[in-house]
Amino acid sequence: MAATNGGRPSLFPTVLYADAKAAIRQLTEALGFTELSVYEGEDGSVMHAELVQGNGAVMLGSKGRGGVFDTAMKGAGPTGVYVVVDDVDAHHRRAVEHGAEILMPPTDQEYGSRDYMARDLEGNLWSFGTYAPEIPG
């Protein structure tokens, strides 16, 4: 089991897209991720990409390029990912300015978090909020 106090996340949501390049554009421009790395195949498909937000990251790639993971994910529905951000309202404004589909505006939750929810171009749900549970070390 990976340590929880190091400089590297130990959990990476992984999403495949029909148009991974468009997904990378939307996630970086509208939803505030930073591109860490993108590896393309000879045909221009995204073999593997890593985008960061805070001290976490998401891995993504193009659908239909073969391999065990691509085959296992075939026909899988959209996924949902929760991302902790410091300023939910500013993050939401950025998403709106870039045309992201907002499913829930910034909302104060009973458990003390402030969250909003957006859908990406291929139907995946991205929740952004202030809730960040403490992980015992």
Coordinates of C-alpha atoms in Angstrom, one line a residue, residues 82-136:
Y82 CA -14.7 14.6 -7.3
V83 CA -12.0 17.3 -7.2
V84 CA -11.1 19.5 -4.3
V85 CA -10.7 23.2 -5.1
D86 CA -10.1 26.2 -2.8
D87 CA -12.5 28.6 -4.4
V88 CA -15.6 26.9 -5.7
D89 CA -17.2 30.0 -7.0
A90 CA -14.2 31.2 -9.0
H91 CA -13.7 27.7 -10.4
H92 CA -17.4 27.6 -11.4
R93 CA -17.1 31.0 -13.1
R94 CA -14.2 29.8 -15.2
A95 CA -16.2 26.7 -16.2
V96 CA -19.2 28.8 -17.2
E97 CA -17.0 31.3 -19.2
H98 CA -15.7 28.3 -21.2
G99 CA -19.1 26.9 -21.9
A100 CA -19.0 23.8 -19.6
E101 CA -22.4 22.2 -19.0
I102 CA -23.2 22.9 -15.4
L103 CA -25.5 20.4 -13.7
M104 CA -25.5 22.0 -10.3
P105 CA -24.4 25.5 -9.5
P106 CA -22.3 26.2 -6.4
T107 CA -24.3 24.8 -3.5
D108 CA -23.7 24.7 0.3
Q109 CA -24.0 21.1 1.5
E110 CA -25.3 20.0 4.9
Y111 CA -22.0 18.3 5.7
G112 CA -20.1 21.7 5.3
S113 CA -18.8 21.5 1.7
R114 CA -19.6 23.9 -1.1
D115 CA -19.8 22.0 -4.4
Y116 CA -20.8 22.3 -8.0
M117 CA -21.2 19.7 -10.8
A118 CA -20.3 19.8 -14.5
R119 CA -20.6 17.3 -17.3
D120 CA -17.7 17.0 -19.8
L121 CA -18.1 16.7 -23.6
E122 CA -18.5 12.9 -23.4
G123 CA -20.8 12.6 -20.4
N124 CA -18.5 12.2 -17.5
L125 CA -19.4 14.0 -14.3
W126 CA -17.0 16.3 -12.6
S127 CA -17.8 17.6 -9.1
F128 CA -15.7 20.4 -7.6
G129 CA -15.9 21.3 -4.0
T130 CA -14.3 22.1 -0.7
Y131 CA -14.8 18.7 1.0
A132 CA -11.4 17.1 1.6
P133 CA -11.5 14.3 4.2
E134 CA -8.4 13.8 6.3
I135 CA -6.6 10.5 5.5
P136 CA -4.9 9.1 8.5

